[in-house]
């Protein structure tokens, strides 16, 4: 990635224009041609640097419920647990972390009942105690900004 | 359904959740998929932006590929009177992408959550120490991220009611568009 790639990543992360021809708007901002911008963007997507261009939505304002959940499973059951958890389309991210609670995942679902029901299904599929499942919905948001400064 | 969105908005959401198509005119292609005009789509998205339903549209970058391979979730136990002040201090660090207050449970007393990113685990640890000094909270735990198990865009609507044609997968290269003189 060169300096121009970094500038492109920066503007693409900041605000993708709501316009008929968004890449033309961005190209003007970057003072490069639209063809050059498009070529670079395609390359960054092919390389996997850009996962996708998508919308960050406020799930609550759209009427959905969300939460962060965690479970505690033995090391040799992580794969099985990950597979069970990933099956639910409501699960958006999941990570293995170094802790007694070793699998953490976020969910967006139609309502809290659905979240409770999924957690119960996961708990019973893995024969976990109630104390081995955490449901930690947010009470207050201080920051949500997953934009990264490119390191060049 | 108890979700506060109209029929047309549901159709937009069902296409939008897949990510923007890989095209030089992504909104036009999405609008076509939804079966509405580009202007109508853009106007709903502008409204959503104003109402705060849409935070932003932008590129989601794979941070492993831009040199930020190390990350940790750090949980903090803070007295409720100080939550707001401490949350704001922690959120002020540029290495922090997410900062939330969350519900506590009997066996989990931590109420503030921050995602901290860096080039190496050592760098992340140093930043966390700075954060601790800045807010005066010493009761925290660093939960180092070992592995990503799933990362998928949120699915708001399961069936794609309302989308007329089956959309292309979001990452498919659309040569005809890529090479076209748009």
mmCIF file with all atom_site columns, C-alpha atoms in Angstrom, chain B:
data_model
loop_
_atom_site.group_PDB
_atom_site.id
_atom_site.type_symbol
_atom_site.label_atom_id
_atom_site.label_alt_id
_atom_site.label_comp_id
_atom_site.label_asym_id
_atom_site.label_entity_id
_atom_site.label_seq_id
_atom_site.pdbx_PDB_ins_code
_atom_site.Cartn_x
_atom_site.Cartn_y
_atom_site.Cartn_z
_atom_site.occupancy
_atom_site.B_iso_or_equiv
_atom_site.pdbx_formal_charge
_atom_site.auth_seq_id
_atom_site.auth_comp_id
_atom_site.auth_asym_id
_atom_site.auth_atom_id
_atom_site.pdbx_PDB_model_num
ATOM 1   C CA . UNK B 1 1   ? -43.161 -7.238  13.320  1.00 0.00 ? 1   UNK B CA 1
ATOM 2   C CA . UNK B 1 2   ? -42.400 -4.634  15.907  1.00 0.00 ? 2   UNK B CA 1
ATOM 3   C CA . UNK B 1 3   ? -39.641 -2.978  13.948  1.00 0.00 ? 3   UNK B CA 1
ATOM 4   C CA . UNK B 1 4   ? -40.284 0.684   13.263  1.00 0.00 ? 4   UNK B CA 1
ATOM 5   C CA . UNK B 1 5   ? -39.774 0.635   9.539   1.00 0.00 ? 5   UNK B CA 1
ATOM 6   C CA . UNK B 1 6   ? -42.104 0.725   6.575   1.00 0.00 ? 6   UNK B CA 1
ATOM 7   C CA . UNK B 1 7   ? -42.431 -1.800  3.757   1.00 0.00 ? 7   UNK B CA 1
ATOM 8   C CA . UNK B 1 8   ? -40.199 0.087   1.389   1.00 0.00 ? 8   UNK B CA 1
ATOM 9   C CA . UNK B 1 9   ? -37.640 0.581   4.126   1.00 0.00 ? 9   UNK B CA 1
ATOM 10  C CA . UNK B 1 10  ? -37.644 -3.148  4.805   1.00 0.00 ? 10  UNK B CA 1
ATOM 11  C CA . UNK B 1 11  ? -36.913 -3.813  1.164   1.00 0.00 ? 11  UNK B CA 1
ATOM 12  C CA . UNK B 1 12  ? -34.054 -1.323  1.265   1.00 0.00 ? 12  UNK B CA 1
ATOM 13  C CA . UNK B 1 13  ? -32.706 -2.848  4.462   1.00 0.00 ? 13  UNK B CA 1
ATOM 14  C CA . UNK B 1 14  ? -32.772 -6.346  3.042   1.00 0.00 ? 14  UNK B CA 1
ATOM 15  C CA . UNK B 1 15  ? -30.543 -5.255  0.160   1.00 0.00 ? 15  UNK B CA 1
ATOM 16  C CA . UNK B 1 16  ? -28.408 -2.783  2.127   1.00 0.00 ? 16  UNK B CA 1
ATOM 17  C CA . UNK B 1 17  ? -27.468 -5.381  4.754   1.00 0.00 ? 17  UNK B CA 1
ATOM 18  C CA . UNK B 1 18  ? -25.591 -7.322  2.049   1.00 0.00 ? 18  UNK B CA 1
ATOM 19  C CA . UNK B 1 19  ? -23.192 -4.445  1.544   1.00 0.00 ? 19  UNK B CA 1
ATOM 20  C CA . UNK B 1 20  ? -22.937 -2.175  -1.454  1.00 0.00 ? 20  UNK B CA 1
ATOM 21  C CA . UNK B 1 21  ? -22.541 -3.948  -4.796  1.00 0.00 ? 21  UNK B CA 1
ATOM 22  C CA . UNK B 1 22  ? -19.103 -3.818  -6.290  1.00 0.00 ? 22  UNK B CA 1
ATOM 23  C CA . UNK B 1 23  ? -19.997 -1.332  -8.938  1.00 0.00 ? 23  UNK B CA 1
ATOM 24  C CA . UNK B 1 24  ? -19.177 2.218   -9.924  1.00 0.00 ? 24  UNK B CA 1
ATOM 25  C CA . UNK B 1 25  ? -22.821 3.141   -9.474  1.00 0.00 ? 25  UNK B CA 1
ATOM 26  C CA . UNK B 1 26  ? -23.719 1.077   -6.405  1.00 0.00 ? 26  UNK B CA 1
ATOM 27  C CA . UNK B 1 27  ? -26.873 2.966   -5.430  1.00 0.00 ? 27  UNK B CA 1
ATOM 28  C CA . UNK B 1 28  ? -28.307 2.713   -8.939  1.00 0.00 ? 28  UNK B CA 1
ATOM 29  C CA . UNK B 1 29  ? -27.717 -1.047  -8.922  1.00 0.00 ? 29  UNK B CA 1
ATOM 30  C CA . UNK B 1 30  ? -29.237 -1.398  -5.466  1.00 0.00 ? 30  UNK B CA 1
ATOM 31  C CA . UNK B 1 31  ? -32.254 0.668   -6.430  1.00 0.00 ? 31  UNK B CA 1
ATOM 32  C CA . UNK B 1 32  ? -32.788 -1.543  -9.448  1.00 0.00 ? 32  UNK B CA 1
ATOM 33  C CA . UNK B 1 33  ? -32.595 -4.628  -7.241  1.00 0.00 ? 33  UNK B CA 1
ATOM 34  C CA . UNK B 1 34  ? -35.129 -3.145  -4.838  1.00 0.00 ? 34  UNK B CA 1
ATOM 35  C CA . UNK B 1 35  ? -37.360 -2.002  -7.671  1.00 0.00 ? 35  UNK B CA 1
ATOM 36  C CA . UNK B 1 36  ? -37.317 1.721   -6.896  1.00 0.00 ? 36  UNK B CA 1
ATOM 37  C CA . UNK B 1 37  ? -35.609 4.749   -8.402  1.00 0.00 ? 37  UNK B CA 1
ATOM 38  C CA . UNK B 1 38  ? -32.091 5.774   -7.392  1.00 0.00 ? 38  UNK B CA 1
ATOM 39  C CA . UNK B 1 39  ? -33.370 9.126   -6.155  1.00 0.00 ? 39  UNK B CA 1
ATOM 40  C CA . UNK B 1 40  ? -35.910 7.472   -3.893  1.00 0.00 ? 40  UNK B CA 1
ATOM 41  C CA . UNK B 1 41  ? -33.255 5.182   -2.442  1.00 0.00 ? 41  UNK B CA 1
ATOM 42  C CA . UNK B 1 42  ? -30.880 8.069   -1.799  1.00 0.00 ? 42  UNK B CA 1
ATOM 43  C CA . UNK B 1 43  ? -33.658 10.106  -0.220  1.00 0.00 ? 43  UNK B CA 1
ATOM 44  C CA . UNK B 1 44  ? -34.579 7.300   2.227   1.00 0.00 ? 44  UNK B CA 1
ATOM 45  C CA . UNK B 1 45  ? -30.905 6.880   3.120   1.00 0.00 ? 45  UNK B CA 1
ATOM 46  C CA . UNK B 1 46  ? -30.601 10.657  3.700   1.00 0.00 ? 46  UNK B CA 1
ATOM 47  C CA . UNK B 1 47  ? -33.630 10.461  6.007   1.00 0.00 ? 47  UNK B CA 1
ATOM 48  C CA . UNK B 1 48  ? -32.130 7.529   7.890   1.00 0.00 ? 48  UNK B CA 1
ATOM 49  C CA . UNK B 1 49  ? -28.936 9.498   8.289   1.00 0.00 ? 49  UNK B CA 1
ATOM 50  C CA . UNK B 1 50  ? -30.844 12.436  9.741   1.00 0.00 ? 50  UNK B CA 1
ATOM 51  C CA . UNK B 1 51  ? -32.800 10.166  12.086  1.00 0.00 ? 51  UNK B CA 1
ATOM 52  C CA . UNK B 1 52  ? -29.624 8.427   13.206  1.00 0.00 ? 52  UNK B CA 1
ATOM 53  C CA . UNK B 1 53  ? -30.747 5.040   11.908  1.00 0.00 ? 53  UNK B CA 1
ATOM 54  C CA . UNK B 1 54  ? -27.839 5.122   9.471   1.00 0.00 ? 54  UNK B CA 1
ATOM 55  C CA . UNK B 1 55  ? -24.545 6.054   11.113  1.00 0.00 ? 55  UNK B CA 1
ATOM 56  C CA . UNK B 1 56  ? -22.490 6.036   7.962   1.00 0.00 ? 56  UNK B CA 1
ATOM 57  C CA . UNK B 1 57  ? -21.748 4.153   4.803   1.00 0.00 ? 57  UNK B CA 1
ATOM 58  C CA . UNK B 1 58  ? -18.098 3.356   4.359   1.00 0.00 ? 58  UNK B CA 1
ATOM 59  C CA . UNK B 1 59  ? -15.401 0.822   3.720   1.00 0.00 ? 59  UNK B CA 1
ATOM 60  C CA . UNK B 1 60  ? -14.926 -1.859  6.361   1.00 0.00 ? 60  UNK B CA 1
ATOM 61  C CA . UNK B 1 61  ? -11.200 -2.387  6.537   1.00 0.00 ? 61  UNK B CA 1
ATOM 62  C CA . UNK B 1 62  ? -9.569  -5.634  7.575   1.00 0.00 ? 62  UNK B CA 1
ATOM 63  C CA . UNK B 1 63  ? -7.365  -4.256  10.331  1.00 0.00 ? 63  UNK B CA 1
ATOM 64  C CA . UNK B 1 64  ? -5.023  -7.263  10.230  1.00 0.00 ? 64  UNK B CA 1
ATOM 65  C CA . UNK B 1 65  ? -4.072  -6.116  6.738   1.00 0.00 ? 65  UNK B CA 1
ATOM 66  C CA . UNK B 1 66  ? -3.280  -2.542  7.702   1.00 0.00 ? 66  UNK B CA 1
ATOM 67  C CA . UNK B 1 67  ? -0.794  -3.464  10.392  1.00 0.00 ? 67  UNK B CA 1
ATOM 68  C CA . UNK B 1 68  ? -3.170  -3.510  13.365  1.00 0.00 ? 68  UNK B CA 1
ATOM 69  C CA . UNK B 1 69  ? -3.191  -7.240  14.008  1.00 0.00 ? 69  UNK B CA 1
ATOM 70  C CA . UNK B 1 70  ? -3.320  -7.089  17.790  1.00 0.00 ? 70  UNK B CA 1
ATOM 71  C CA . UNK B 1 71  ? -6.507  -6.352  19.603  1.00 0.00 ? 71  UNK B CA 1
ATOM 72  C CA . UNK B 1 72  ? -8.068  -6.870  22.972  1.00 0.00 ? 72  UNK B CA 1
ATOM 73  C CA . UNK B 1 73  ? -11.325 -6.264  24.699  1.00 0.00 ? 73  UNK B CA 1
ATOM 74  C CA . UNK B 1 74  ? -10.609 -4.537  27.981  1.00 0.00 ? 74  UNK B CA 1
ATOM 75  C CA . UNK B 1 75  ? -13.298 -4.611  30.671  1.00 0.00 ? 75  UNK B CA 1
ATOM 76  C CA . UNK B 1 76  ? -13.318 -2.117  33.558  1.00 0.00 ? 76  UNK B CA 1
ATOM 77  C CA . UNK B 1 77  ? -15.090 -2.138  36.883  1.00 0.00 ? 77  UNK B CA 1
ATOM 78  C CA . UNK B 1 78  ? -16.153 1.413   37.641  1.00 0.00 ? 78  UNK B CA 1
ATOM 79  C CA . UNK B 1 79  ? -18.466 2.764   40.376  1.00 0.00 ? 79  UNK B CA 1
ATOM 80  C CA . UNK B 1 80  ? -21.728 3.863   38.821  1.00 0.00 ? 80  UNK B CA 1
ATOM 81  C CA . UNK B 1 81  ? -21.241 7.551   39.720  1.00 0.00 ? 81  UNK B CA 1
ATOM 82  C CA . UNK B 1 82  ? -18.017 7.648   37.723  1.00 0.00 ? 82  UNK B CA 1
ATOM 83  C CA . UNK B 1 83  ? -19.171 5.593   34.725  1.00 0.00 ? 83  UNK B CA 1
ATOM 84  C CA . UNK B 1 84  ? -19.912 8.510   32.428  1.00 0.00 ? 84  UNK B CA 1
ATOM 85  C CA . UNK B 1 85  ? -16.716 10.404  33.171  1.00 0.00 ? 85  UNK B CA 1
ATOM 86  C CA . UNK B 1 86  ? -14.497 7.324   32.885  1.00 0.00 ? 86  UNK B CA 1
ATOM 87  C CA . UNK B 1 87  ? -16.292 6.172   29.717  1.00 0.00 ? 87  UNK B CA 1
ATOM 88  C CA . UNK B 1 88  ? -15.575 9.492   28.078  1.00 0.00 ? 88  UNK B CA 1
ATOM 89  C CA . UNK B 1 89  ? -11.905 9.454   29.066  1.00 0.00 ? 89  UNK B CA 1
ATOM 90  C CA . UNK B 1 90  ? -11.445 5.929   27.686  1.00 0.00 ? 90  UNK B CA 1
ATOM 91  C CA . UNK B 1 91  ? -13.356 6.716   24.491  1.00 0.00 ? 91  UNK B CA 1
ATOM 92  C CA . UNK B 1 92  ? -10.986 9.628   23.907  1.00 0.00 ? 92  UNK B CA 1
ATOM 93  C CA . UNK B 1 93  ? -8.070  7.304   23.126  1.00 0.00 ? 93  UNK B CA 1
ATOM 94  C CA . UNK B 1 94  ? -7.590  6.986   19.381  1.00 0.00 ? 94  UNK B CA 1
ATOM 95  C CA . UNK B 1 95  ? -6.638  3.301   19.740  1.00 0.00 ? 95  UNK B CA 1
ATOM 96  C CA . UNK B 1 96  ? -10.132 2.613   21.116  1.00 0.00 ? 96  UNK B CA 1
ATOM 97  C CA . UNK B 1 97  ? -12.727 1.761   18.472  1.00 0.00 ? 97  UNK B CA 1
ATOM 98  C CA . UNK B 1 98  ? -15.648 0.808   20.728  1.00 0.00 ? 98  UNK B CA 1
ATOM 99  C CA . UNK B 1 99  ? -16.538 1.963   24.235  1.00 0.00 ? 99  UNK B CA 1
ATOM 100 C CA . UNK B 1 100 ? -19.732 0.879   25.965  1.00 0.00 ? 100 UNK B CA 1
ATOM 101 C CA . UNK B 1 101 ? -21.341 0.694   29.367  1.00 0.00 ? 101 UNK B CA 1
ATOM 102 C CA . UNK B 1 102 ? -23.011 -2.705  29.766  1.00 0.00 ? 102 UNK B CA 1
ATOM 103 C CA . UNK B 1 103 ? -25.225 -4.457  32.251  1.00 0.00 ? 103 UNK B CA 1
ATOM 104 C CA . UNK B 1 104 ? -23.457 -6.271  35.084  1.00 0.00 ? 104 UNK B CA 1
ATOM 105 C CA . UNK B 1 105 ? -24.431 -9.737  36.284  1.00 0.00 ? 105 UNK B CA 1
ATOM 106 C CA . UNK B 1 106 ? -23.853 -11.626 39.531  1.00 0.00 ? 106 UNK B CA 1
ATOM 107 C CA . UNK B 1 107 ? -20.706 -13.311 38.294  1.00 0.00 ? 107 UNK B CA 1
ATOM 108 C CA . UNK B 1 108 ? -19.494 -10.529 36.015  1.00 0.00 ? 108 UNK B CA 1
ATOM 109 C CA . UNK B 1 109 ? -18.911 -7.160  37.731  1.00 0.00 ? 109 UNK B CA 1
ATOM 110 C CA . UNK B 1 110 ? -17.333 -5.272  34.823  1.00 0.00 ? 110 UNK B CA 1
ATOM 111 C CA . UNK B 1 111 ? -19.458 -2.453  33.453  1.00 0.00 ? 111 UNK B CA 1
ATOM 112 C CA . UNK B 1 112 ? -17.257 -0.582  30.941  1.00 0.00 ? 112 UNK B CA 1
ATOM 113 C CA . UNK B 1 113 ? -15.989 -2.218  27.759  1.00 0.00 ? 113 UNK B CA 1
ATOM 114 C CA . UNK B 1 114 ? -13.355 -0.940  25.351  1.00 0.00 ? 114 UNK B CA 1
ATOM 115 C CA . UNK B 1 115 ? -11.898 -2.466  22.189  1.00 0.00 ? 115 UNK B CA 1
ATOM 116 C CA . UNK B 1 116 ? -8.247  -1.516  21.932  1.00 0.00 ? 116 UNK B CA 1
ATOM 117 C CA . UNK B 1 117 ? -6.138  -1.998  18.790  1.00 0.00 ? 117 UNK B CA 1
ATOM 118 C CA . UNK B 1 118 ? -2.415  -1.940  18.138  1.00 0.00 ? 118 UNK B CA 1
ATOM 119 C CA . UNK B 1 119 ? 0.429   -3.371  16.123  1.00 0.00 ? 119 UNK B CA 1
ATOM 120 C CA . UNK B 1 120 ? 1.486   -5.844  18.803  1.00 0.00 ? 120 UNK B CA 1
ATOM 121 C CA . UNK B 1 121 ? 0.207   -7.242  22.115  1.00 0.00 ? 121 UNK B CA 1
ATOM 122 C CA . UNK B 1 122 ? 2.896   -5.192  23.891  1.00 0.00 ? 122 UNK B CA 1
ATOM 123 C CA . UNK B 1 123 ? 1.673   -2.002  22.277  1.00 0.00 ? 123 UNK B CA 1
ATOM 124 C CA . UNK B 1 124 ? -1.909  -2.820  23.278  1.00 0.00 ? 124 UNK B CA 1
ATOM 125 C CA . UNK B 1 125 ? -0.798  -3.456  26.879  1.00 0.00 ? 125 UNK B CA 1
ATOM 126 C CA . UNK B 1 126 ? 1.053   -0.131  27.002  1.00 0.00 ? 126 UNK B CA 1
ATOM 127 C CA . UNK B 1 127 ? -1.985  1.730   25.744  1.00 0.00 ? 127 UNK B CA 1
ATOM 128 C CA . UNK B 1 128 ? -4.175  0.016   28.341  1.00 0.00 ? 128 UNK B CA 1
ATOM 129 C CA . UNK B 1 129 ? -1.771  1.097   31.083  1.00 0.00 ? 129 UNK B CA 1
ATOM 130 C CA . UNK B 1 130 ? -1.988  4.679   29.845  1.00 0.00 ? 130 UNK B CA 1
ATOM 131 C CA . UNK B 1 131 ? -5.772  4.399   29.806  1.00 0.00 ? 131 UNK B CA 1
ATOM 132 C CA . UNK B 1 132 ? -5.749  3.098   33.377  1.00 0.00 ? 132 UNK B CA 1
ATOM 133 C CA . UNK B 1 133 ? -3.582  5.992   34.550  1.00 0.00 ? 133 UNK B CA 1
ATOM 134 C CA . UNK B 1 134 ? -5.742  8.513   32.695  1.00 0.00 ? 134 UNK B CA 1
ATOM 135 C CA . UNK B 1 135 ? -8.986  7.400   34.325  1.00 0.00 ? 135 UNK B CA 1
ATOM 136 C CA . UNK B 1 136 ? -7.629  6.151   37.648  1.00 0.00 ? 136 UNK B CA 1
ATOM 137 C CA . UNK B 1 137 ? -9.289  2.739   37.351  1.00 0.00 ? 137 UNK B CA 1
ATOM 138 C CA . UNK B 1 138 ? -7.023  -0.176  38.206  1.00 0.00 ? 138 UNK B CA 1
ATOM 139 C CA . UNK B 1 139 ? -9.650  -2.888  38.300  1.00 0.00 ? 139 UNK B CA 1
ATOM 140 C CA . UNK B 1 140 ? -9.607  -4.048  34.705  1.00 0.00 ? 140 UNK B CA 1
ATOM 141 C CA . UNK B 1 141 ? -8.970  -7.150  32.667  1.00 0.00 ? 141 UNK B CA 1
ATOM 142 C CA . UNK B 1 142 ? -7.432  -7.493  29.228  1.00 0.00 ? 142 UNK B CA 1
ATOM 143 C CA . UNK B 1 143 ? -9.118  -10.197 27.173  1.00 0.00 ? 143 UNK B CA 1
ATOM 144 C CA . UNK B 1 144 ? -6.714  -10.727 24.306  1.00 0.00 ? 144 UNK B CA 1
ATOM 145 C CA . UNK B 1 145 ? -8.388  -11.632 21.026  1.00 0.00 ? 145 UNK B CA 1
ATOM 146 C CA . UNK B 1 146 ? -6.995  -14.978 19.903  1.00 0.00 ? 146 UNK B CA 1
ATOM 147 C CA . UNK B 1 147 ? -9.033  -15.672 16.855  1.00 0.00 ? 147 UNK B CA 1
ATOM 148 C CA . UNK B 1 148 ? -11.957 -14.390 14.853  1.00 0.00 ? 148 UNK B CA 1
ATOM 149 C CA . UNK B 1 149 ? -14.574 -17.132 14.699  1.00 0.00 ? 149 UNK B CA 1
ATOM 150 C CA . UNK B 1 150 ? -17.236 -15.332 12.690  1.00 0.00 ? 150 UNK B CA 1
ATOM 151 C CA . UNK B 1 151 ? -17.535 -11.947 11.125  1.00 0.00 ? 151 UNK B CA 1
ATOM 152 C CA . UNK B 1 152 ? -20.594 -11.375 9.021   1.00 0.00 ? 152 UNK B CA 1
ATOM 153 C CA . UNK B 1 153 ? -22.613 -8.335  8.192   1.00 0.00 ? 153 UNK B CA 1
ATOM 154 C CA . UNK B 1 154 ? -25.721 -8.194  10.387  1.00 0.00 ? 154 UNK B CA 1
ATOM 155 C CA . UNK B 1 155 ? -28.784 -9.918  8.971   1.00 0.00 ? 155 UNK B CA 1
ATOM 156 C CA . UNK B 1 156 ? -31.754 -7.694  9.672   1.00 0.00 ? 156 UNK B CA 1
ATOM 157 C CA . UNK B 1 157 ? -34.176 -9.504  7.419   1.00 0.00 ? 157 UNK B CA 1
ATOM 158 C CA . UNK B 1 158 ? -33.850 -13.158 6.593   1.00 0.00 ? 158 UNK B CA 1
ATOM 159 C CA . UNK B 1 159 ? -35.909 -13.560 3.467   1.00 0.00 ? 159 UNK B CA 1
ATOM 160 C CA . UNK B 1 160 ? -35.470 -10.992 0.828   1.00 0.00 ? 160 UNK B CA 1
ATOM 161 C CA . UNK B 1 161 ? -39.090 -9.991  0.460   1.00 0.00 ? 161 UNK B CA 1
ATOM 162 C CA . UNK B 1 162 ? -39.400 -7.161  -1.956  1.00 0.00 ? 162 UNK B CA 1
ATOM 163 C CA . UNK B 1 163 ? -36.164 -7.545  -3.805  1.00 0.00 ? 163 UNK B CA 1
ATOM 164 C CA . UNK B 1 164 ? -37.170 -8.401  -7.319  1.00 0.00 ? 164 UNK B CA 1
ATOM 165 C CA . UNK B 1 165 ? -34.159 -10.058 -8.749  1.00 0.00 ? 165 UNK B CA 1
ATOM 166 C CA . UNK B 1 166 ? -31.743 -12.223 -6.867  1.00 0.00 ? 166 UNK B CA 1
ATOM 167 C CA . UNK B 1 167 ? -28.869 -9.897  -6.098  1.00 0.00 ? 167 UNK B CA 1
ATOM 168 C CA . UNK B 1 168 ? -25.288 -10.709 -6.990  1.00 0.00 ? 168 UNK B CA 1
ATOM 169 C CA . UNK B 1 169 ? -23.130 -11.831 -4.077  1.00 0.00 ? 169 UNK B CA 1
ATOM 170 C CA . UNK B 1 170 ? -21.559 -8.677  -2.662  1.00 0.00 ? 170 UNK B CA 1
ATOM 171 C CA . UNK B 1 171 ? -17.985 -9.618  -3.442  1.00 0.00 ? 171 UNK B CA 1
ATOM 172 C CA . UNK B 1 172 ? -18.444 -10.893 -6.933  1.00 0.00 ? 172 UNK B CA 1
ATOM 173 C CA . UNK B 1 173 ? -16.402 -9.048  -9.481  1.00 0.00 ? 173 UNK B CA 1
ATOM 174 C CA . UNK B 1 174 ? -18.732 -7.532  -12.008 1.00 0.00 ? 174 UNK B CA 1
ATOM 175 C CA . UNK B 1 175 ? -16.472 -7.241  -15.001 1.00 0.00 ? 175 UNK B CA 1
ATOM 176 C CA . UNK B 1 176 ? -19.050 -5.625  -17.211 1.00 0.00 ? 176 UNK B CA 1
ATOM 177 C CA . UNK B 1 177 ? -19.290 -2.786  -14.758 1.00 0.00 ? 177 UNK B CA 1
ATOM 178 C CA . UNK B 1 178 ? -15.650 -2.741  -13.806 1.00 0.00 ? 178 UNK B CA 1
ATOM 179 C CA . UNK B 1 179 ? -14.588 -2.342  -17.393 1.00 0.00 ? 179 UNK B CA 1
ATOM 180 C CA . UNK B 1 180 ? -17.453 -0.203  -18.562 1.00 0.00 ? 180 UNK B CA 1
ATOM 181 C CA . UNK B 1 181 ? -17.121 3.463   -19.270 1.00 0.00 ? 181 UNK B CA 1
ATOM 182 C CA . UNK B 1 182 ? -19.469 4.565   -16.578 1.00 0.00 ? 182 UNK B CA 1
#
